[in-house]
mmCIF file of C-alpha atoms in Angstrom:
data_model
loop_
_atom_site.group_PDB
_atom_site.id
_atom_site.type_symbol
_atom_site.label_atom_id
_atom_site.label_comp_id
_atom_site.label_asym_id
_atom_site.label_seq_id
_atom_site.Cartn_x
_atom_site.Cartn_y
_atom_site.Cartn_z
ATOM 1 C CA MET A 1 71.175 -11.873 -170.631
ATOM 2 C CA THR A 2 72.257 -13.968 -167.648
ATOM 3 C CA ASN A 3 71.295 -17.525 -166.788
ATOM 4 C CA GLN A 4 69.129 -16.176 -163.986
ATOM 5 C CA ASP A 5 67.165 -14.085 -166.501
ATOM 6 C CA TYR A 6 66.594 -17.175 -168.655
ATOM 7 C CA ILE A 7 65.347 -19.116 -165.630
ATOM 8 C CA ILE A 8 62.913 -16.341 -164.671
ATOM 9 C CA ILE A 9 61.579 -16.077 -168.232
ATOM 10 C CA THR A 10 61.222 -19.858 -168.456
ATOM 11 C CA LEU A 11 59.305 -20.003 -165.169
ATOM 12 C CA CYS A 12 57.007 -17.170 -166.275
ATOM 13 C CA LEU A 13 56.275 -18.919 -169.563
ATOM 14 C CA LEU A 14 55.622 -22.170 -167.695
ATOM 15 C CA VAL A 15 53.168 -20.516 -165.330
ATOM 16 C CA LEU A 16 51.448 -18.787 -168.251
ATOM 17 C CA GLY A 17 51.192 -22.085 -170.141
ATOM 18 C CA VAL A 18 49.691 -23.919 -167.170
ATOM 19 C CA THR A 19 47.233 -21.071 -166.603
ATOM 20 C CA LEU A 20 46.085 -21.123 -170.234
ATOM 21 C CA LEU A 21 45.791 -24.911 -170.149
ATOM 22 C CA LEU A 22 43.640 -24.897 -167.026
ATOM 23 C CA ARG A 23 41.624 -21.988 -168.379
ATOM 24 C CA GLY A 24 40.919 -23.928 -171.562
ATOM 25 C CA LYS A 25 39.983 -27.084 -169.672
ATOM 26 C CA SER A 26 37.827 -24.978 -167.356
ATOM 27 C CA ILE A 27 35.880 -23.625 -170.338
ATOM 28 C CA LEU A 28 35.437 -27.147 -171.721
ATOM 29 C CA TRP A 29 34.396 -28.352 -168.271
ATOM 30 C CA ARG A 30 31.752 -25.640 -168.004
ATOM 31 C CA LYS A 31 30.466 -26.393 -171.498
ATOM 32 C CA LYS A 32 30.319 -30.085 -170.711
ATOM 33 C CA PHE A 33 28.538 -29.891 -167.394
ATOM 34 C CA PHE A 34 26.805 -26.510 -167.301
ATOM 35 C CA HIS A 35 25.321 -26.050 -170.745
ATOM 36 C CA ASP A 36 21.712 -24.933 -171.052
ATOM 37 C CA ASP A 37 19.784 -27.863 -172.424
ATOM 38 C CA ASN A 38 16.222 -29.092 -172.135
ATOM 39 C CA SER A 39 17.031 -31.368 -169.232
ATOM 40 C CA SER A 40 18.327 -28.397 -167.232
ATOM 41 C CA THR A 41 15.118 -26.499 -167.920
ATOM 42 C CA GLU A 42 13.004 -29.429 -166.899
ATOM 43 C CA GLY A 43 15.075 -29.926 -163.737
ATOM 44 C CA ALA A 44 14.556 -26.297 -162.786
ATOM 45 C CA GLU A 45 10.789 -26.902 -162.633
ATOM 46 C CA THR A 46 11.143 -29.803 -160.203
ATOM 47 C CA LEU A 47 13.951 -28.686 -157.973
ATOM 48 C CA PRO A 48 14.741 -30.960 -155.020
ATOM 49 C CA ARG A 49 14.437 -30.141 -151.376
ATOM 50 C CA LEU A 50 17.818 -29.104 -150.032
ATOM 51 C CA SER A 51 19.574 -28.957 -146.695
ATOM 52 C CA ILE A 52 22.455 -26.493 -146.410
ATOM 53 C CA VAL A 53 24.921 -27.595 -143.736
ATOM 54 C CA MET A 54 27.756 -25.547 -142.298
ATOM 55 C CA ALA A 55 30.058 -25.917 -139.306
ATOM 56 C CA VAL A 56 31.142 -22.742 -137.528
ATOM 57 C CA GLN A 57 33.392 -21.679 -134.692
ATOM 58 C CA ASP A 58 33.798 -18.132 -133.415
ATOM 59 C CA GLN A 59 32.331 -16.645 -136.591
ATOM 60 C CA GLY A 60 29.496 -14.559 -135.201
ATOM 61 C CA ARG A 61 30.350 -11.434 -137.193
ATOM 62 C CA VAL A 62 30.711 -13.378 -140.441
ATOM 63 C CA LEU A 63 27.419 -15.204 -139.869
ATOM 64 C CA GLU A 64 25.550 -11.983 -139.229
ATOM 65 C CA GLN A 65 26.891 -10.584 -142.481
ATOM 66 C CA HIS A 66 26.575 -13.584 -144.814
ATOM 67 C CA LEU A 67 23.988 -16.029 -143.436
ATOM 68 C CA PRO A 68 20.935 -13.873 -144.320
ATOM 69 C CA ARG A 69 21.921 -14.173 -147.995
ATOM 70 C CA LEU A 70 21.688 -17.953 -147.765
ATOM 71 C CA LEU A 71 18.402 -17.731 -145.889
ATOM 72 C CA SER A 72 16.808 -15.361 -148.415
ATOM 73 C CA GLN A 73 17.180 -17.417 -151.585
ATOM 74 C CA ASP A 74 14.422 -17.366 -154.180
ATOM 75 C CA TYR A 75 13.804 -21.094 -154.120
ATOM 76 C CA PRO A 76 10.490 -22.658 -155.212
ATOM 77 C CA ASP A 77 10.684 -25.696 -152.954
ATOM 78 C CA GLU A 78 11.483 -26.258 -149.321
ATOM 79 C CA TYR A 79 15.050 -25.820 -148.128
ATOM 80 C CA GLU A 80 16.653 -25.583 -144.713
ATOM 81 C CA VAL A 81 19.907 -24.243 -143.325
ATOM 82 C CA ILE A 82 21.568 -26.199 -140.520
ATOM 83 C CA VAL A 83 24.388 -24.531 -138.601
ATOM 84 C CA VAL A 84 26.454 -26.670 -136.246
ATOM 85 C CA ASP A 85 28.391 -24.637 -133.703
ATOM 86 C CA GLU A 86 31.732 -26.087 -132.610
ATOM 87 C CA SER A 87 31.379 -24.584 -129.095
ATOM 88 C CA SER A 88 32.135 -20.979 -130.048
ATOM 89 C CA SER A 89 33.349 -18.542 -127.408
ATOM 90 C CA ASP A 90 32.240 -15.358 -129.182
ATOM 91 C CA ASP A 91 28.707 -14.097 -129.908
ATOM 92 C CA THR A 92 27.918 -16.844 -132.447
ATOM 93 C CA GLU A 93 25.125 -18.281 -130.294
ATOM 94 C CA ASP A 94 23.439 -14.874 -129.890
ATOM 95 C CA VAL A 95 23.684 -14.140 -133.607
ATOM 96 C CA LEU A 96 22.079 -17.471 -134.481
ATOM 97 C CA LYS A 97 19.259 -16.869 -131.975
ATOM 98 C CA ARG A 98 18.468 -13.509 -133.574
ATOM 99 C CA LEU A 99 18.480 -14.968 -137.065
ATOM 100 C CA LYS A 100 16.269 -17.905 -136.051
ATOM 101 C CA ALA A 101 13.628 -15.428 -134.908
ATOM 102 C CA THR A 102 13.473 -14.068 -138.471
ATOM 103 C CA TYR A 103 14.103 -17.192 -140.525
ATOM 104 C CA PRO A 104 12.076 -20.264 -139.460
ATOM 105 C CA HIS A 105 13.998 -22.544 -141.844
ATOM 106 C CA LEU A 106 17.231 -21.953 -139.896
ATOM 107 C CA TYR A 107 18.123 -24.753 -137.499
ATOM 108 C CA THR A 108 21.060 -24.842 -135.115
ATOM 109 C CA THR A 109 22.805 -27.386 -132.962
ATOM 110 C CA PHE A 110 26.245 -27.717 -131.397
ATOM 111 C CA ILE A 111 28.938 -30.140 -130.359
ATOM 112 C CA PRO A 112 30.129 -29.878 -126.738
ATOM 113 C CA ALA A 113 33.593 -28.587 -125.956
ATOM 114 C CA SER A 114 34.359 -31.891 -124.275
ATOM 115 C CA SER A 115 34.184 -33.817 -127.564
ATOM 116 C CA HIS A 116 37.581 -35.375 -128.138
ATOM 117 C CA TYR A 117 37.565 -35.936 -131.881
ATOM 118 C CA LEU A 118 40.671 -35.358 -133.968
ATOM 119 C CA SER A 119 38.551 -33.359 -136.407
ATOM 120 C CA ARG A 120 35.690 -31.561 -134.697
ATOM 121 C CA ARG A 121 34.787 -30.043 -138.071
ATOM 122 C CA LYS A 122 34.041 -33.475 -139.550
ATOM 123 C CA LEU A 123 32.027 -34.375 -136.465
ATOM 124 C CA ALA A 124 30.033 -31.155 -136.804
ATOM 125 C CA LEU A 125 29.310 -31.724 -140.498
ATOM 126 C CA THR A 126 28.266 -35.323 -139.822
ATOM 127 C CA ILE A 127 25.834 -34.170 -137.136
ATOM 128 C CA GLY A 128 24.425 -31.656 -139.611
ATOM 129 C CA VAL A 129 23.904 -34.333 -142.269
ATOM 130 C CA LYS A 130 22.149 -36.649 -139.833
ATOM 131 C CA ALA A 131 19.889 -33.805 -138.725
ATOM 132 C CA ALA A 132 18.995 -32.908 -142.319
ATOM 133 C CA LYS A 133 15.514 -33.921 -143.428
ATOM 134 C CA ASN A 134 16.079 -33.484 -147.163
ATOM 135 C CA ASP A 135 17.733 -35.719 -149.770
ATOM 136 C CA TRP A 136 20.406 -33.316 -151.024
ATOM 137 C CA ILE A 137 23.082 -31.846 -148.765
ATOM 138 C CA LEU A 138 24.985 -28.669 -149.602
ATOM 139 C CA PHE A 139 28.194 -28.095 -147.636
ATOM 140 C CA ILE A 140 29.334 -24.490 -147.512
ATOM 141 C CA ASP A 141 31.629 -22.446 -145.284
ATOM 142 C CA ALA A 142 30.407 -19.563 -143.164
ATOM 143 C CA ASP A 143 32.595 -17.042 -144.981
ATOM 144 C CA CYS A 144 31.066 -17.942 -148.358
ATOM 145 C CA TYR A 145 27.954 -16.219 -149.656
ATOM 146 C CA PRO A 146 25.840 -16.322 -152.841
ATOM 147 C CA GLN A 147 26.068 -13.544 -155.399
ATOM 148 C CA ASN A 148 22.311 -13.227 -155.780
ATOM 149 C CA GLU A 149 18.949 -14.719 -154.769
ATOM 150 C CA GLN A 150 18.918 -17.126 -157.729
ATOM 151 C CA TRP A 151 22.147 -18.848 -156.726
ATOM 152 C CA LEU A 152 20.597 -21.844 -154.996
ATOM 153 C CA ARG A 153 18.107 -22.386 -157.804
ATOM 154 C CA SER A 154 20.845 -22.352 -160.462
ATOM 155 C CA LEU A 155 22.917 -24.849 -158.491
ATOM 156 C CA ALA A 156 20.051 -27.209 -157.665
ATOM 157 C CA GLN A 157 19.021 -27.718 -161.295
ATOM 158 C CA TYR A 158 21.913 -30.189 -161.623
ATOM 159 C CA CYS A 159 20.543 -32.448 -158.887
ATOM 160 C CA ARG A 160 19.388 -35.419 -160.935
ATOM 161 C CA LYS A 161 18.949 -39.129 -160.448
ATOM 162 C CA GLU A 162 22.165 -39.972 -162.271
ATOM 163 C CA VAL A 163 24.180 -37.426 -160.248
ATOM 164 C CA SER A 164 25.447 -38.045 -156.728
ATOM 165 C CA LEU A 165 28.051 -35.291 -156.306
ATOM 166 C CA ILE A 166 28.179 -31.652 -157.439
ATOM 167 C CA LEU A 167 31.152 -29.299 -157.069
ATOM 168 C CA GLY A 168 31.007 -25.532 -157.333
ATOM 169 C CA TYR A 169 33.522 -22.726 -157.739
ATOM 170 C CA ALA A 170 33.990 -20.275 -154.861
ATOM 171 C CA HIS A 171 35.759 -17.057 -155.786
ATOM 172 C CA LEU A 172 38.226 -15.705 -153.223
ATOM 173 C CA GLN A 173 38.008 -12.005 -152.422
ATOM 174 C CA HIS A 174 41.350 -10.904 -151.030
ATOM 175 C CA THR A 175 43.746 -7.974 -151.315
ATOM 176 C CA ASN A 176 46.587 -10.380 -152.045
ATOM 177 C CA SER A 177 46.365 -11.050 -155.773
ATOM 178 C CA PHE A 178 48.646 -14.084 -155.510
ATOM 179 C CA LEU A 179 46.231 -15.799 -153.097
ATOM 180 C CA VAL A 180 43.350 -15.052 -155.459
ATOM 181 C CA TYR A 181 45.308 -16.517 -158.353
ATOM 182 C CA GLU A 182 46.355 -19.573 -156.328
ATOM 183 C CA ASN A 183 42.749 -20.194 -155.304
ATOM 184 C CA TYR A 184 41.623 -19.935 -158.924
ATOM 185 C CA MET A 185 44.316 -22.342 -160.128
ATOM 186 C CA GLN A 186 43.699 -24.904 -157.399
ATOM 187 C CA GLN A 187 39.933 -24.987 -157.836
ATOM 188 C CA ASN A 188 40.177 -25.236 -161.608
ATOM 189 C CA TYR A 189 42.630 -28.100 -161.261
ATOM 190 C CA ASP A 190 40.301 -29.896 -158.826
ATOM 191 C CA LEU A 191 37.325 -29.401 -161.119
ATOM 192 C CA CYS A 192 39.243 -30.532 -164.198
ATOM 193 C CA CYS A 193 40.321 -33.714 -162.398
ATOM 194 C CA ALA A 194 36.730 -34.348 -161.343
ATOM 195 C CA SER A 195 35.415 -33.800 -164.876
ATOM 196 C CA SER A 196 38.023 -36.296 -166.129
ATOM 197 C CA ARG A 197 36.660 -38.896 -163.677
ATOM 198 C CA PHE A 198 39.800 -38.730 -161.533
ATOM 199 C CA PRO A 199 38.752 -36.672 -158.506
ATOM 200 C CA TYR A 200 41.227 -36.694 -155.657
ATOM 201 C CA GLY A 201 40.251 -33.693 -153.554
ATOM 202 C CA TYR A 202 38.372 -30.439 -153.473
ATOM 203 C CA SER A 203 39.120 -27.037 -151.968
ATOM 204 C CA GLY A 204 36.217 -24.954 -153.235
ATOM 205 C CA HIS A 205 34.179 -24.873 -150.028
ATOM 206 C CA LEU A 206 30.995 -25.607 -151.972
ATOM 207 C CA LEU A 207 29.970 -29.213 -152.398
ATOM 208 C CA MET A 208 26.632 -30.977 -152.844
ATOM 209 C CA ILE A 209 26.072 -34.662 -152.208
ATOM 210 C CA HIS A 210 23.068 -36.936 -151.973
ATOM 211 C CA LYS A 211 22.435 -37.810 -148.350
ATOM 212 C CA ASP A 212 22.116 -41.531 -149.151
ATOM 213 C CA GLU A 213 25.590 -41.484 -150.722
ATOM 214 C CA PHE A 214 27.089 -39.839 -147.647
ATOM 215 C CA ILE A 215 25.485 -42.360 -145.299
ATOM 216 C CA ARG A 216 26.282 -45.374 -147.500
ATOM 217 C CA ASP A 217 29.984 -44.402 -147.726
ATOM 218 C CA ASN A 218 30.148 -43.745 -143.955
ATOM 219 C CA GLY A 219 30.787 -40.053 -144.427
ATOM 220 C CA PHE A 220 34.232 -39.004 -143.203
ATOM 221 C CA LEU A 221 35.040 -42.335 -141.576
ATOM 222 C CA LYS A 222 37.910 -43.032 -143.990
ATOM 223 C CA ASN A 223 39.806 -39.829 -143.154
ATOM 224 C CA LEU A 224 38.997 -39.232 -139.499
ATOM 225 C CA LYS A 225 42.697 -39.530 -138.711
ATOM 226 C CA PHE A 226 43.313 -36.260 -140.545
ATOM 227 C CA LEU A 227 42.648 -32.970 -138.808
ATOM 228 C CA ARG A 228 41.191 -31.389 -141.955
ATOM 229 C CA GLY A 229 40.368 -32.714 -145.399
ATOM 230 C CA GLU A 230 36.577 -32.640 -145.130
ATOM 231 C CA TYR A 231 36.280 -32.591 -148.908
ATOM 232 C CA GLY A 232 39.217 -34.848 -149.717
#
């Protein structure tokens, strides 16, 4: 066996060890924060009003496919979906007009093409938060969709007085298995850091925050110099 073979085997064992470690911490994290207790049951009976905010650009086809799933949630209380268009050049505007005719709780706005912000995405999300009329804000990307009609209800039961930020896992569907694995590893690492009280970033594309917290911390003001990093 050559030195190269030893290196390959060592790297494989290292990757396997890290995967098992994150998998174990992920299970502990889920048990710690997502166990079924009486408080969760009680919270489910008094779910908060939610505002789902997303920023889009040239994603008309994706919106037509996925947005109805967000708009058709089985949710006992009032919720709204706010879509901020970053001056799309495709049929995004027409798609949103058609959906608004069917779903009255869908609201849309846009930022003009002349806006000279380093991160138009952060500007769009900030506009969506300020337009929201509810206390809890859910950020989600246009290419994400819920698995079923109970998704929003199951997520909202963790909105409590002592909680100001909620992170969720977004599974990546892709033909490239390495990208799927990388997404899984990165999100589990982010969630483990957050559960250990050392959050540094988030790449899951599904984040809930209390509107008062967002306004009090000046939203994305601290990282406006970065092009991306909305959830950093």
